[in-house]
Short mmCIF file of C-alpha atoms (C1' of nucleotides) in Angstrom, two decimals:
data_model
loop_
_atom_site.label_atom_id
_atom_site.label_comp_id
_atom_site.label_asym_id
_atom_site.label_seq_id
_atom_site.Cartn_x
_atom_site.Cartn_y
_atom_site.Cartn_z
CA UNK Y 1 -28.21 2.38 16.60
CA UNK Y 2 -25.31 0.36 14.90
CA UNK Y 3 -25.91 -2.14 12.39
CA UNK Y 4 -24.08 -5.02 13.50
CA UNK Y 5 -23.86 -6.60 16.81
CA UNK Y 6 -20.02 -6.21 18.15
CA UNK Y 7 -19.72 -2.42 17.19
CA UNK Y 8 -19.51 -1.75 21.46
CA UNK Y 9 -16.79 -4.68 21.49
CA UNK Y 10 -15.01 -3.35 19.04
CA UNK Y 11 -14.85 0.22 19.67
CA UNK Y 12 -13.53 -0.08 23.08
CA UNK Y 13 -11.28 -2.22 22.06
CA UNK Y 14 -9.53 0.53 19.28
CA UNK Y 15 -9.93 2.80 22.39
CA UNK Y 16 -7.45 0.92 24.13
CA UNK Y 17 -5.43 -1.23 21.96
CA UNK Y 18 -5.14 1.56 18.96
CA UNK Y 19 -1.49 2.55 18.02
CA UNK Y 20 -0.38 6.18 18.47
CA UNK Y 21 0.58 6.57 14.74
CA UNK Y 22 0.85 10.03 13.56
CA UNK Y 23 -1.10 10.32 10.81
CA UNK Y 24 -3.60 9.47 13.53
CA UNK Y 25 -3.43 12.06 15.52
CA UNK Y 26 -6.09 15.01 15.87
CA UNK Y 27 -3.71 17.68 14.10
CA UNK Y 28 -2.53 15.55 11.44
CA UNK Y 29 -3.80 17.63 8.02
CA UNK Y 30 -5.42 16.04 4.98
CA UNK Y 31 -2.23 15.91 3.10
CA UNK Y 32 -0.50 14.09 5.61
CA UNK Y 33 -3.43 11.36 5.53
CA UNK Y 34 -3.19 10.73 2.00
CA UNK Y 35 0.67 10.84 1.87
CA UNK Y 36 0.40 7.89 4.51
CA UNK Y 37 -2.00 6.23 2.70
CA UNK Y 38 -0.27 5.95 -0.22
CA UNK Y 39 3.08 5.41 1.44
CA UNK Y 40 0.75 2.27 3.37
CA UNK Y 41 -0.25 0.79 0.06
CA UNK Y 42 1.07 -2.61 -0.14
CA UNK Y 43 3.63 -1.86 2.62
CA UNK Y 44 4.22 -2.06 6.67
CA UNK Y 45 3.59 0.25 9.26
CA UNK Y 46 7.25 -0.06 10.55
CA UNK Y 47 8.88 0.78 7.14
CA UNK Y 48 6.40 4.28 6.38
CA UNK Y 49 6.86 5.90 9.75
CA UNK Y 50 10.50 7.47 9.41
CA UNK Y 51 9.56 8.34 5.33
CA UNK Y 52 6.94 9.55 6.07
CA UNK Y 53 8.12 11.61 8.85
CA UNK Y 54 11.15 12.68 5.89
CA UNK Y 55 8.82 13.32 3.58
CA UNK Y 56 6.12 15.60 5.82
CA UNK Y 57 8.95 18.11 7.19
CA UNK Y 58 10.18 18.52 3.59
CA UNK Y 59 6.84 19.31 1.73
CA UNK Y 60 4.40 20.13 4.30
CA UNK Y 61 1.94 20.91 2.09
CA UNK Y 62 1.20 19.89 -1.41
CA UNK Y 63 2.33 23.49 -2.69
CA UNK Y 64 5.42 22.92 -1.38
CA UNK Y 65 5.43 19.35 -3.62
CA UNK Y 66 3.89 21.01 -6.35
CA UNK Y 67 6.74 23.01 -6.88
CA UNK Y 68 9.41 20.31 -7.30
CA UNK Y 69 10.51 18.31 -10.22
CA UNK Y 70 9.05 15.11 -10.05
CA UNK Y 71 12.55 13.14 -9.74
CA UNK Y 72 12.77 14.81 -6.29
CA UNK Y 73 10.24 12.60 -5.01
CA UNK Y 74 11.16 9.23 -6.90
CA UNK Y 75 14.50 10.47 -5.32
CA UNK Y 76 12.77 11.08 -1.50
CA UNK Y 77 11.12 7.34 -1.73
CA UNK Y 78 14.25 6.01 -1.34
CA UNK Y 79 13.48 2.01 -1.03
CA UNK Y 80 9.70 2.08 0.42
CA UNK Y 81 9.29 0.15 -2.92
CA UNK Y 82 6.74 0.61 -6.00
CA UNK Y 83 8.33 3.62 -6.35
CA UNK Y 84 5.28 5.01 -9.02
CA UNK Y 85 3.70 6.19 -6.08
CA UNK Y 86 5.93 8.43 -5.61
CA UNK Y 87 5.07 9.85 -9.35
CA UNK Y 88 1.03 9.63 -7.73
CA UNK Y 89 2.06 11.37 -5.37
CA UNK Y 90 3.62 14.26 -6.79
CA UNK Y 91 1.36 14.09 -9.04
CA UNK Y 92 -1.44 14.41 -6.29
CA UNK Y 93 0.15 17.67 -5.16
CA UNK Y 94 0.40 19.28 -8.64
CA UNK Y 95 -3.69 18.38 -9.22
CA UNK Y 96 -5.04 19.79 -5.91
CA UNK Y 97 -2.68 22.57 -6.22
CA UNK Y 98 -4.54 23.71 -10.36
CA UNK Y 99 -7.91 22.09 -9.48
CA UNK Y 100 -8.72 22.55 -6.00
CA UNK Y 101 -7.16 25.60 -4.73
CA UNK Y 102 -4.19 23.60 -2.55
CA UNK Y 103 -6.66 21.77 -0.32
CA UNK Y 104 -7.04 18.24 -0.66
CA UNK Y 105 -10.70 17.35 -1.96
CA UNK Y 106 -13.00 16.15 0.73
CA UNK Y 107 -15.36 14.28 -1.53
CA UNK Y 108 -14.87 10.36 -2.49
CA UNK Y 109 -14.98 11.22 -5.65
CA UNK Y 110 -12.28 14.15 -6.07
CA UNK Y 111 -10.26 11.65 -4.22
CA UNK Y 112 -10.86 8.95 -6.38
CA UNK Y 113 -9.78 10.81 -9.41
CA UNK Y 114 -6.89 11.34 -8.02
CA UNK Y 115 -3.99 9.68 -9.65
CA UNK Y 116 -2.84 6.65 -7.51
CA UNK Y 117 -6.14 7.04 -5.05
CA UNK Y 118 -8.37 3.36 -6.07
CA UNK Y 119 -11.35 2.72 -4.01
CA UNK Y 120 -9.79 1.85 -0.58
CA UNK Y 121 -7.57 5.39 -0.44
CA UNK Y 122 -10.15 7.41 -1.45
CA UNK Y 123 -12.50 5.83 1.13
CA UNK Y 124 -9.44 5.96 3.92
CA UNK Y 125 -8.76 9.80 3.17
CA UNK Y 126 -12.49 10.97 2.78
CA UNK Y 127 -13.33 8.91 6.51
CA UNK Y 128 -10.08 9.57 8.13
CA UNK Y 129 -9.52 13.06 7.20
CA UNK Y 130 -12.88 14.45 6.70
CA UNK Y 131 -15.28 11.91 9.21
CA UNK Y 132 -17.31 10.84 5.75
CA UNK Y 133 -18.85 7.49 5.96
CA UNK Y 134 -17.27 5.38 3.66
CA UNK Y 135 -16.90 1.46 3.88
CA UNK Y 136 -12.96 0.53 4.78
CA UNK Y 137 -11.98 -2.42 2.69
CA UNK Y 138 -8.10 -2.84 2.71
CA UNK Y 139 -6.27 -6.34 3.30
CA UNK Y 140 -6.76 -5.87 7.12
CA UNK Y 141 -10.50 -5.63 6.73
CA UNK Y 142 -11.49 -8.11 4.33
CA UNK Y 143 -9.57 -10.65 5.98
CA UNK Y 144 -11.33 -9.56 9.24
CA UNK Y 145 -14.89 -10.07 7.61
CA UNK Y 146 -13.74 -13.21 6.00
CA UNK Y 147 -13.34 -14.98 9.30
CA UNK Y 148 -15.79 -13.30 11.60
CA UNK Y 149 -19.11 -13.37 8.93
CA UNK Y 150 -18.26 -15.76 6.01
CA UNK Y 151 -16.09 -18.39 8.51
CA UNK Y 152 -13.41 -18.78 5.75
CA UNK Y 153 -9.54 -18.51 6.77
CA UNK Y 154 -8.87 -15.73 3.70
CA UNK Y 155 -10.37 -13.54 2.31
CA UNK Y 156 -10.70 -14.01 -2.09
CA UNK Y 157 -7.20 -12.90 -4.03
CA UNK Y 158 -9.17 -9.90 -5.11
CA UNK Y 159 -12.15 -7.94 -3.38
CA UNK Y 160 -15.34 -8.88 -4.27
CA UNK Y 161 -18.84 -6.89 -4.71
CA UNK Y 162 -20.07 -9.04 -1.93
CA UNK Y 163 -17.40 -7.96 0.32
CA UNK Y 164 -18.66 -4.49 -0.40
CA UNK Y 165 -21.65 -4.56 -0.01
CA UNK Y 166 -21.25 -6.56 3.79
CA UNK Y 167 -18.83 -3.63 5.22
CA UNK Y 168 -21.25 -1.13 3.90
CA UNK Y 169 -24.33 -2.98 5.66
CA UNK Y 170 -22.03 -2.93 8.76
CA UNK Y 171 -21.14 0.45 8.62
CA UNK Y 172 -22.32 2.00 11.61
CA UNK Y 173 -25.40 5.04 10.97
CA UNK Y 174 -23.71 8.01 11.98
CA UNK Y 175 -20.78 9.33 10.41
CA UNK Y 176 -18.83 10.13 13.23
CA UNK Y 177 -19.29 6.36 14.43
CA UNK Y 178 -18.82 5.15 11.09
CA UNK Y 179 -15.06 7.13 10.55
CA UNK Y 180 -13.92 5.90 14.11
CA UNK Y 181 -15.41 2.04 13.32
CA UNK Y 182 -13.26 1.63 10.43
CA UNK Y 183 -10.32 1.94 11.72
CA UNK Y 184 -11.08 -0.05 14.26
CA UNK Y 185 -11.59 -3.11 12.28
CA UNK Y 186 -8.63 -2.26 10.30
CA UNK Y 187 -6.58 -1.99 13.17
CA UNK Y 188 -8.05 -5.34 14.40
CA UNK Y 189 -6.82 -6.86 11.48
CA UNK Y 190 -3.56 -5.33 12.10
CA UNK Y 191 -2.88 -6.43 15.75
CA UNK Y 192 -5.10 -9.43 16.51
CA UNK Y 193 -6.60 -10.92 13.59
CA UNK Y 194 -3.07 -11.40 11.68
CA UNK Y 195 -2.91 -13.40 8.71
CA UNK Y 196 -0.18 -16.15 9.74
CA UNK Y 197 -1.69 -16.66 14.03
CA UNK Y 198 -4.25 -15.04 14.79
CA UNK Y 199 -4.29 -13.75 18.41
CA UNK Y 200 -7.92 -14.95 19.02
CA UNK Y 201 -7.94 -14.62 22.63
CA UNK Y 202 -7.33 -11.21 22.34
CA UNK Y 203 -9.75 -10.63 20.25
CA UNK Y 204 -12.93 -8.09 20.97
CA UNK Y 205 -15.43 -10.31 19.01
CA UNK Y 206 -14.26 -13.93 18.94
CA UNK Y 207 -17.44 -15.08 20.70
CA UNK Y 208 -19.15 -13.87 17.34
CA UNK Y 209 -16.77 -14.82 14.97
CA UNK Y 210 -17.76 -17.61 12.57
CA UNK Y 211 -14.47 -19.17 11.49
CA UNK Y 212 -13.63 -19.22 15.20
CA UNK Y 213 -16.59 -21.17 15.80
CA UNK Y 214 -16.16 -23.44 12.46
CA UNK Y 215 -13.07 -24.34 14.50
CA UNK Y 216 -10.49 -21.99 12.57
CA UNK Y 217 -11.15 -24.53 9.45
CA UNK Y 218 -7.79 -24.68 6.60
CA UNK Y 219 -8.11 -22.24 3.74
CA UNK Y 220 -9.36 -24.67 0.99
CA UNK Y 221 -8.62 -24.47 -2.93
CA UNK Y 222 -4.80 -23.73 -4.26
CA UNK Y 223 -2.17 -21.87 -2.40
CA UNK Y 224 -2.32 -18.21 -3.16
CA UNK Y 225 0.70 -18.46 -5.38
CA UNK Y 226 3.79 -16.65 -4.30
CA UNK Y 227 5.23 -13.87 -5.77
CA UNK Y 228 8.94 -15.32 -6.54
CA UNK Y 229 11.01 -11.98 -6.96
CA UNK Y 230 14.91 -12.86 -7.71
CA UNK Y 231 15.57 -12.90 -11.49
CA UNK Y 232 11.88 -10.45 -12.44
CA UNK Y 233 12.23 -7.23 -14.26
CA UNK Y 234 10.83 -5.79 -11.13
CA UNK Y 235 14.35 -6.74 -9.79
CA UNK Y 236 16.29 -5.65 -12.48
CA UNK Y 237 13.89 -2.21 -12.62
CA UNK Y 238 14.90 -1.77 -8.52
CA UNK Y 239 18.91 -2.00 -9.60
CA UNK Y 240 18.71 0.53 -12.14
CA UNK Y 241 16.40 3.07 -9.99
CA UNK Y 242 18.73 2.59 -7.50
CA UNK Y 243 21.48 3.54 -9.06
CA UNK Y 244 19.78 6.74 -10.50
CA UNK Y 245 18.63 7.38 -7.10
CA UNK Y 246 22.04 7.10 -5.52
CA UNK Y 247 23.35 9.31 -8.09
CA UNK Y 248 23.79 13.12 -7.72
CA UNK Y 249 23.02 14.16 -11.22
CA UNK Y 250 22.73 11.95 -14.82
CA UNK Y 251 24.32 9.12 -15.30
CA UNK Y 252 26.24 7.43 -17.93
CA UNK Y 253 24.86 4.72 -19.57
CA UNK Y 254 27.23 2.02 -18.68
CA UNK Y 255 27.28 2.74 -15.05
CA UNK Y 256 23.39 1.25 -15.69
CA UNK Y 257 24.73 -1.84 -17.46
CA UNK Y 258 26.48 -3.01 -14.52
CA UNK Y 259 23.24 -3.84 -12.89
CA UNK Y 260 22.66 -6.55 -14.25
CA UNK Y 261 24.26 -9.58 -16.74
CA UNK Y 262 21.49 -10.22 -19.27
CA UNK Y 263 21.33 -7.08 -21.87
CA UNK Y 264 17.94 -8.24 -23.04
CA UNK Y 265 16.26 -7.85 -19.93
CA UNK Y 266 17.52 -5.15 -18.57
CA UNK Y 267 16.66 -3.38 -21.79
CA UNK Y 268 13.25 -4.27 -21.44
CA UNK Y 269 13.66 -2.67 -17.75
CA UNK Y 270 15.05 0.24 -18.47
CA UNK Y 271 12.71 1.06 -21.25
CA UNK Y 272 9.71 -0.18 -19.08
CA UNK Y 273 10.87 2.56 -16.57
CA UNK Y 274 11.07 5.54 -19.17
CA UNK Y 275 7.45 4.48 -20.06
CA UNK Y 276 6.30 4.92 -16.77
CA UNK Y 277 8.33 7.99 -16.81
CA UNK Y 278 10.52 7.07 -13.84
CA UNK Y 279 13.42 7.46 -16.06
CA UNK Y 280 14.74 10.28 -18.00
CA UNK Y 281 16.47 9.35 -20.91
CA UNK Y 282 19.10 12.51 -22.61
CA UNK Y 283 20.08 13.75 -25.53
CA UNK Y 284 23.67 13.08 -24.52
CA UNK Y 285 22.41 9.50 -24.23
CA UNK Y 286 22.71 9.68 -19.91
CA UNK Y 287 19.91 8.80 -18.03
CA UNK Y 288 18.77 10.95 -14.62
CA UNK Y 289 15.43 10.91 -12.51
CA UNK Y 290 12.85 13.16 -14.03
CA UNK Y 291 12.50 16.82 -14.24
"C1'" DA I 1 -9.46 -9.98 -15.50
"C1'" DA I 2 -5.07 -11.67 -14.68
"C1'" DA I 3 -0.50 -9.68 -14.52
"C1'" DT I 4 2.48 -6.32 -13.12
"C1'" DC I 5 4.60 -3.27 -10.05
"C1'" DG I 6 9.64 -3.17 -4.87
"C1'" DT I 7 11.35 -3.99 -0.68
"C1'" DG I 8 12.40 -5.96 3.66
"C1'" DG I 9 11.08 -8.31 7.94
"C1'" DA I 10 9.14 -12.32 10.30
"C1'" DG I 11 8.31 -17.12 10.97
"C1'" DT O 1 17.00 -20.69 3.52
"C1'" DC O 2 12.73 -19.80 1.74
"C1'" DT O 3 8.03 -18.54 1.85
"C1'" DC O 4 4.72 -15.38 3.01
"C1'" DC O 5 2.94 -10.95 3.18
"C1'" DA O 6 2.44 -5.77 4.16
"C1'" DA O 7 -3.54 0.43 4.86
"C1'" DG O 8 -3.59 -1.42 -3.51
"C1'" DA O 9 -3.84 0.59 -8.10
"C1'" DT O 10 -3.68 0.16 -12.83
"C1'" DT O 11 -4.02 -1.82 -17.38
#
DNA sequence: AAATCGTGGAG
DNA sequence: TCTCCAAGATT
């Protein structure tokens, strides 16, 4: 039997309210999982459907990635944004291609070692891909549990062992179950239990759900502090990329220096981006995505 | 363990 | 307009 008490609820609900997405569907492979999962990290549903759709019909496989210099895929992100995981990524392909024959592991793990696979991708890929049973605990999830167990608005900035351990004691017993319940409460989080309004009268458990029954009580202690963007390096690091991006082959320095007024700065960015090894600086002094 | 890392859409 | 935030990971 399941552990918790709306696992009917909520299961019937996914049955009928779940999104035909097609990393969902019953012949999506492995590698197309954890290509949307890392394409999903940190950004929207809407925005990852036509890349990833791009990015599956060009390297169906991670052979086919393997193969490729790793500019090709900083290039092939285009503007999904954090554009490292696009490195992971191709770095993902080259590691399953020397270590585990061209398959993508199965265990949590293999996954986990994986560069750019943390604790909620490698749970994602080994439950959505392979049916293991694995607690989900992305943004959607935690802010689900937050309201319906602990009665609190949000969830804490960053995930705590207790969260853990309370989606693993509400993981369902079987496996099967398990796989299919996660994504279910993810996908609650998604559709109904938003972050800004909450759609509680739509929602599969609200009869059970503490915060709802606190009387949707303010989230208490500071605002979590927004992320101001204009004027960052991360700004200045998303000019230059671009313009390498946008580029056919290397490009001369000063066509980089346009990008932005203060030298200091964009220094600093540019360098920051040849450390991460985003950026190929040349003997001819020209800079070009990686080879 | 707090900071860093892009981008764009919605309210 | 401006703030929030979207299937996190890494150091």
């Amino acid at each position: 039997m399941d552990q918790n008490p709306y696992s009917t609820a909520l299961l019937a609900w996914y049955q009928a309210n779940a999104r035909d997405l097609p990393w969902r569907r019953p012949d999506a492979s492995a590698w197309s999982i954890l290509v949307s999962e890392i394409m999903l990290q940190q950004t929207p549903v809407t925005r990852v459907l036509p890349a990833w759709e791009a990015w599956m019909r060009r390297w169906p496989t991670p052979a086919d990635l393997a193969t490729e210099p790793s500019g090709e895929a900083v290039r092939m992100w285009n503007r999904l944004g954090y554009p490292r995981r696009a490195l992971n990524l191709h770095a993902c392909a080259r590691t399953i291609v020397e270590r585990h024959e061209g398959e993508v592991p199965s265990s949590y793990q293999d996954l986990r070692a994986l560069p750019g696979v943390g604790a909620y991708t490698a749970a994602a890929v080994a439950s959505f891909a392979f049916g293991g049973r694995h607690a989900i605990l992305d943004t959607n999830v935690r802010r689900v549990l937050a309201r319906a167990h602990t009665g609190v608005e949000y969830p804490p900035k960053t995930p705590t062992k207790a969260e853990t351990e309370l989606a693993e004691s509400l993981l369902p017993a079987d496996a099967t179950v398990a796989a299919r319940w996660g994504v279910a409460i993810m996908e609650l989080g998604a559709l109904v239990c938003t972050a800004r309004s909450p759609a509680c009268a739509e929602c599969p458990i609200a009869n059970q759900c503490a915060w709802r029954l606190a009387g949707k009580p303010a989230h208490e202690g500071p605002p979590r502090r927004g992320q101001t963007y204009a004027g960052t390096d991360r700004q200045v690091r998303g000019r230059l990329l671009a313009v390498l991006r946008d580029a056919e082959g290397p490009v001369p320095k000063d066509d980089l220096d346009t990008v932005w007024h203060e030298p200091i700065q964009r220094e600093r960015a540019l360098d920051a981006l040849v450390a991460d090894g985003l950026v190929d600086p040349r003997e001819d002094g020209t800079y070009a995505l990686p080879g």
